[in-house]
Short mmCIF file of C-alpha atoms and ligand atoms in Angstrom, two decimals:
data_model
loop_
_atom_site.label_atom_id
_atom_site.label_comp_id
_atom_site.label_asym_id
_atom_site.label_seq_id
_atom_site.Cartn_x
_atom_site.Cartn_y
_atom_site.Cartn_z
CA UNK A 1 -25.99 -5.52 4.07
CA UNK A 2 -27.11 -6.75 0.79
CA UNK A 3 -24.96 -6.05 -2.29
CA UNK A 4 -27.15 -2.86 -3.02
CA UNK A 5 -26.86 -0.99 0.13
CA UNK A 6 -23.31 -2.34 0.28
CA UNK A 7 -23.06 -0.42 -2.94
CA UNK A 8 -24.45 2.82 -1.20
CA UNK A 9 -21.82 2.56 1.96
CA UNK A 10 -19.03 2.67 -1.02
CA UNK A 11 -19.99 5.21 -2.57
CA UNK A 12 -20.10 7.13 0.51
CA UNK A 13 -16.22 6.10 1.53
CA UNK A 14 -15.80 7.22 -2.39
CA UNK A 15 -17.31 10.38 -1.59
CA UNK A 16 -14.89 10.90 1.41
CA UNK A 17 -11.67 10.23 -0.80
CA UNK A 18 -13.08 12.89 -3.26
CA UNK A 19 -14.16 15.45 -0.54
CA UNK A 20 -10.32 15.22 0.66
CA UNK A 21 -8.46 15.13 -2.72
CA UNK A 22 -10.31 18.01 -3.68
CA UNK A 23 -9.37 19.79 -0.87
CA UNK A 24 -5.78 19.78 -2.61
CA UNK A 25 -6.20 20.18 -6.21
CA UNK A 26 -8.60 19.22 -9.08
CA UNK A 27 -5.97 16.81 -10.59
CA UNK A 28 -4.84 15.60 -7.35
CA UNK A 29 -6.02 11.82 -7.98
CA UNK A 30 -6.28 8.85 -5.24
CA UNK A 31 -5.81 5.12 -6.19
CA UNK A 32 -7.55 3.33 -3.27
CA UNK A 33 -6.33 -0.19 -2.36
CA UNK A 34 -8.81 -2.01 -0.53
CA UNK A 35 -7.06 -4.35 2.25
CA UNK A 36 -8.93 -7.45 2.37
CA UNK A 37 -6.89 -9.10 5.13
CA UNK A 38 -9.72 -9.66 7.52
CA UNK A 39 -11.88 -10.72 4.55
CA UNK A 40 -12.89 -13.75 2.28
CA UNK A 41 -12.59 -14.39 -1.09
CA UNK A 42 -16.32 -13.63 -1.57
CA UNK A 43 -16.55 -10.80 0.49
CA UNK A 44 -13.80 -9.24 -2.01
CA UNK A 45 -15.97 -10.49 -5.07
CA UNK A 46 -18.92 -8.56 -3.55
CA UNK A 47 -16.30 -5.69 -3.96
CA UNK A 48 -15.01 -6.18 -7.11
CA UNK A 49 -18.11 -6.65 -8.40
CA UNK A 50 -19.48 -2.76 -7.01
CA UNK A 51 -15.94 -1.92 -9.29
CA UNK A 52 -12.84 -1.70 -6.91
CA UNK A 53 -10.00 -3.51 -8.61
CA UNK A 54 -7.05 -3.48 -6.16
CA UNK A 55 -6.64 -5.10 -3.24
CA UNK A 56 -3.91 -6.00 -0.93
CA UNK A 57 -2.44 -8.27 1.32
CA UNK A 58 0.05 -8.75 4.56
CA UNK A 59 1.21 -11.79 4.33
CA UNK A 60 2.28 -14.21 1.92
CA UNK A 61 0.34 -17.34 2.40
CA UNK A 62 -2.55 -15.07 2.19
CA UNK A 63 -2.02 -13.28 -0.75
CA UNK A 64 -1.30 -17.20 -2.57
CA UNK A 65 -4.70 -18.45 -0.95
CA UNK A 66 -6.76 -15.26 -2.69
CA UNK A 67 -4.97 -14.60 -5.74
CA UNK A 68 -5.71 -18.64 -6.76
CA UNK A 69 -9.19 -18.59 -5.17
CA UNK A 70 -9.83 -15.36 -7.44
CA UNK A 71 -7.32 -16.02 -10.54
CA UNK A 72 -10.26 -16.04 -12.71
CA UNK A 73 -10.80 -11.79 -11.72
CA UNK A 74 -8.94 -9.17 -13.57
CA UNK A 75 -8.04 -8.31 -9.79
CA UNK A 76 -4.65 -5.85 -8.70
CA UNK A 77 -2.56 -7.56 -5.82
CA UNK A 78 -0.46 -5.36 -3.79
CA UNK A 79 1.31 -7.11 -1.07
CA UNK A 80 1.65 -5.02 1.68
CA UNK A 81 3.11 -6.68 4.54
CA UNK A 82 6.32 -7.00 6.14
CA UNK A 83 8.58 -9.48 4.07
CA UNK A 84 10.68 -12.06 5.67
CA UNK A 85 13.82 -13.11 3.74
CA UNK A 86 12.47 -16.88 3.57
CA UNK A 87 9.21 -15.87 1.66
CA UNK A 88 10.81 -13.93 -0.93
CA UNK A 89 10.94 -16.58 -3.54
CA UNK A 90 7.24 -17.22 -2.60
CA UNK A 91 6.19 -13.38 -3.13
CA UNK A 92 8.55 -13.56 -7.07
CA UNK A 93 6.42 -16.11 -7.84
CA UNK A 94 2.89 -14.53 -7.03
CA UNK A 95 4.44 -11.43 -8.86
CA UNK A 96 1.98 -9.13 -6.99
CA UNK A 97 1.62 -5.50 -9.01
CA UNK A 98 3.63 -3.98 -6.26
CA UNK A 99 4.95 -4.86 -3.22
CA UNK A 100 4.60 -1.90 -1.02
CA UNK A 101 6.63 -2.54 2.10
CA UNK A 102 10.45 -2.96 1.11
CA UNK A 103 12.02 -1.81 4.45
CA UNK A 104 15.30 -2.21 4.28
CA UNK A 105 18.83 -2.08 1.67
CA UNK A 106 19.30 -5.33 3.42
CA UNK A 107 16.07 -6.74 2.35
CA UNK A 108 16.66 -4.90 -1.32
CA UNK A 109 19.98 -6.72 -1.92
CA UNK A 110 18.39 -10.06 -1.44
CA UNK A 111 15.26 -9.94 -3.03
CA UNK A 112 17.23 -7.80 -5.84
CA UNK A 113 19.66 -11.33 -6.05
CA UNK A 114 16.61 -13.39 -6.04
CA UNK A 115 14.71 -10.97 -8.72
CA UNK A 116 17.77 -11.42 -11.00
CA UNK A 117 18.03 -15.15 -10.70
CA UNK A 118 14.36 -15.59 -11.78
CA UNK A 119 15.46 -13.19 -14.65
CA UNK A 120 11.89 -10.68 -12.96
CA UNK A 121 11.41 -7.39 -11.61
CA UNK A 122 9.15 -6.14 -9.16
CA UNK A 123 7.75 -2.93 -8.81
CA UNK A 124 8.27 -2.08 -4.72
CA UNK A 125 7.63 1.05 -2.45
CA UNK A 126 10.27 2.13 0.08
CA UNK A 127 8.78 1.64 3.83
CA UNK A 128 9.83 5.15 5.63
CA UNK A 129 9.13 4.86 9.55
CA UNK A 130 8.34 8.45 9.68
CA UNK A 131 7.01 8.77 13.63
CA UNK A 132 9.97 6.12 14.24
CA UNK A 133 8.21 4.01 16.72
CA UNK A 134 9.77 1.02 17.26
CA UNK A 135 6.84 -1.37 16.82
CA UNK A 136 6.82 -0.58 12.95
CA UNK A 137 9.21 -1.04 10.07
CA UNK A 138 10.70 0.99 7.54
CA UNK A 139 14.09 3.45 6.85
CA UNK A 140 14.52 6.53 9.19
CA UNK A 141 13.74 9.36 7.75
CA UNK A 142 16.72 11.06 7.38
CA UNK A 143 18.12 7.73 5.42
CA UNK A 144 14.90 7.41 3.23
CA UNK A 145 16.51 9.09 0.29
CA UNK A 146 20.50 8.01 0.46
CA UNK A 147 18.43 4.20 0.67
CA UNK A 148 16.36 5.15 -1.80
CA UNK A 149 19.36 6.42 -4.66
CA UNK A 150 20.75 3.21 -3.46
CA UNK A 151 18.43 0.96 -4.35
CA UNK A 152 18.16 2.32 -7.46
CA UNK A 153 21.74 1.89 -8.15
CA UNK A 154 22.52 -1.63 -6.84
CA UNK A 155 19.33 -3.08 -7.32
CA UNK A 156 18.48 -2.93 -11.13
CA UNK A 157 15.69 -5.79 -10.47
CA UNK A 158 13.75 -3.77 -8.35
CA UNK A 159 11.90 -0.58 -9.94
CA UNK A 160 10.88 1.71 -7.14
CA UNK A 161 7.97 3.74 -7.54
CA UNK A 162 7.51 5.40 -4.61
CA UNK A 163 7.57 5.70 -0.51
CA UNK A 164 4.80 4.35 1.66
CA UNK A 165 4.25 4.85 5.31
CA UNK A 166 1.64 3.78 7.79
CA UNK A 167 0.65 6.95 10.05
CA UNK A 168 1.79 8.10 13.39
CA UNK A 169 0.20 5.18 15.73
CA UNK A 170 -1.72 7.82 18.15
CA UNK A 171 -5.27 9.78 18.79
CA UNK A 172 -2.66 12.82 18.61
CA UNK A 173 -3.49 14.50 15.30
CA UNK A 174 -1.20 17.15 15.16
CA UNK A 175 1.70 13.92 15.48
CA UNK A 176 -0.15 11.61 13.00
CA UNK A 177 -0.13 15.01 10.80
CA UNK A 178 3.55 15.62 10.94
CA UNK A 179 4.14 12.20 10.12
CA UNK A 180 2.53 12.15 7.36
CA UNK A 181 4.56 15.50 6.07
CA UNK A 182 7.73 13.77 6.95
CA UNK A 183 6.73 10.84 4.44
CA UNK A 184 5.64 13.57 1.84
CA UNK A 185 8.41 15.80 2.11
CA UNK A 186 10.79 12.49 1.09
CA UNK A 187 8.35 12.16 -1.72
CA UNK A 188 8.81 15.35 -3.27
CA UNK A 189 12.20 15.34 -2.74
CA UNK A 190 12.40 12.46 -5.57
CA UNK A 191 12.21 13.79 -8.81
CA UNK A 192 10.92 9.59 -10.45
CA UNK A 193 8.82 8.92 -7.46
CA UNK A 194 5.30 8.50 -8.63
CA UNK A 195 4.00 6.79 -5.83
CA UNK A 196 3.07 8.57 -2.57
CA UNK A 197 0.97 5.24 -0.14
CA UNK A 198 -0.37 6.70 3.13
CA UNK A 199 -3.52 6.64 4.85
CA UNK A 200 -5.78 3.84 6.60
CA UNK A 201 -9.47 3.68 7.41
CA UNK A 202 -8.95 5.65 10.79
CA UNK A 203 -6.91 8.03 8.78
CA UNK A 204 -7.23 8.24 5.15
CA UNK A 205 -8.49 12.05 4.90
CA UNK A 206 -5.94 13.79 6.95
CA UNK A 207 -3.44 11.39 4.76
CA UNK A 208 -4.99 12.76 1.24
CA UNK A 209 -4.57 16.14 2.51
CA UNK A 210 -0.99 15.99 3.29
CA UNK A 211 -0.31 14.43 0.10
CA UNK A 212 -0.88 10.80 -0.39
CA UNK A 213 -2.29 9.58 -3.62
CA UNK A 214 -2.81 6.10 -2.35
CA UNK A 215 -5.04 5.05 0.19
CA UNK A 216 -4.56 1.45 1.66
CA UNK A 217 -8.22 0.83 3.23
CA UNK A 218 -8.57 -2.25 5.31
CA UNK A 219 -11.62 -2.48 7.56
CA UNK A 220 -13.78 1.02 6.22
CA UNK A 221 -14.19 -0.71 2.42
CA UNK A 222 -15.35 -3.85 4.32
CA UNK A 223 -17.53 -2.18 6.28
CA UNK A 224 -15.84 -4.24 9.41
C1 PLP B 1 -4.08 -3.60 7.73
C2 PLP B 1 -3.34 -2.59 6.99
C3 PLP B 1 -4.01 -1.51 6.39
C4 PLP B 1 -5.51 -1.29 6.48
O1 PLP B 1 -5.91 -1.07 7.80
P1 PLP B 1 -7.37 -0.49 8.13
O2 PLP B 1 -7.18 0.28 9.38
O3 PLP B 1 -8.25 -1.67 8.30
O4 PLP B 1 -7.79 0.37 7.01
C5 PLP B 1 -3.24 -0.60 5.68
N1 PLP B 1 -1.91 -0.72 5.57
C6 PLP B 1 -1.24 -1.75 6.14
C7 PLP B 1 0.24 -1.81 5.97
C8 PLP B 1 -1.92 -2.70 6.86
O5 PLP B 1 -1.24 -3.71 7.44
#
């Protein structure tokens, strides 16, 4: 694809975010993160340059690779990955815009120690495991909020935002469905929460209309 017709595909996945926030409310608005994990640095210029401004990704040597390949782009970096305890420092020091998979009050307490002794914050999402499988991370469900006053509490370096949740892994939509529900009935159950993150290229519409307002879309803003 050259960079026009590229330009066409967007706007059709563009189209398909509108056609689903609609379905909820006028003002119901959609950030989309595009996740450029499976993609270079100038396949993520091609996209920047057709106007998408946040990206994100899983792991930490990653993120460092594109965010210095790219530092001269006014580009968003959401991290979005699982976060093991001996790449926090790493992650403080790329001080992504948000880091959308906190998973644990274990994890909070020490990235909260190592926030404070860099004298930083970092905005951060609370993972919620809504289907619990055991293959993915994040609180139980019935935890997500008692964690989530928690953090709040104990962790003054860390300023939560919001819940994310990757859907029900299944062709069952009536299960990927109620998953999503579980994740947005935590939402609205906390009055500061701004940020509800849910929805993937395989499931981003169904995600919309249950509530998200951010869409984390890997391989369908690629076109991979
Ligand atoms: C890879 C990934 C995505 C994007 O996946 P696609 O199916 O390619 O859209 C979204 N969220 C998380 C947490 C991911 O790891």
């Amino acid at each position: 694809m050259d960079q026009t017709e590229y330009k066409i595909y967007i706007d059709n996945v563009i189209r398909r975010v509108e056609t689903a926030r609609l379905k909820v409310d006028d003002h119901h608005i959609v950030k989309i993160v595009a996740v450029s994990k499976y993609s270079t640095s100038d396949e993520i210029e091609k996209l920047y340059e057709i106007g998408q401004r946040a990206f994100g990704e899983n792991k930490v040597q990653d993120l460092k690779v594109k965010t210095t390949e790219l530092e001269e782009l006014p580009l968003e970096w959401h991290f979005i990955g699982n976060l093991q305890k001996n790449k926090i420092n790493n992650l403080i020091d790329l001080a992504p815009s948000l880091f959308q998979g906190l998973d644990s009050l274990e994890l909070a307490i020490e990235l909260n120690k190592k926030l404070a002794a860099k004298e930083t914050t970092m905005d951060c999402l609370l993972q919620i495991n809504s289907a619990k499988e055991d293959s993915k991370h994040g609180v139980m469900p019935e935890d997500a909020l008692a964690i989530y006053k928690q953090i709040e509490t104990e962790c003054p370096n860390i300023h939560l935002k919001g819940v994310m949740s990757i859907g029900a892994h299944t062709n069952d939509k009536a299960v990927i469905k109620k998953s999503f529900e579980t994740t947005h009935e935590i939402f609205k159950q906390i009055p500061d929460a701004k940020i509800c993150s849910m929805g993937m290229s395989g499931d981003f519409e169904l995600a919309i209309e249950c509530g998200s307002n951010m869409v984390r879309l890997g391989s369908v803003m690629f076109n991979k």
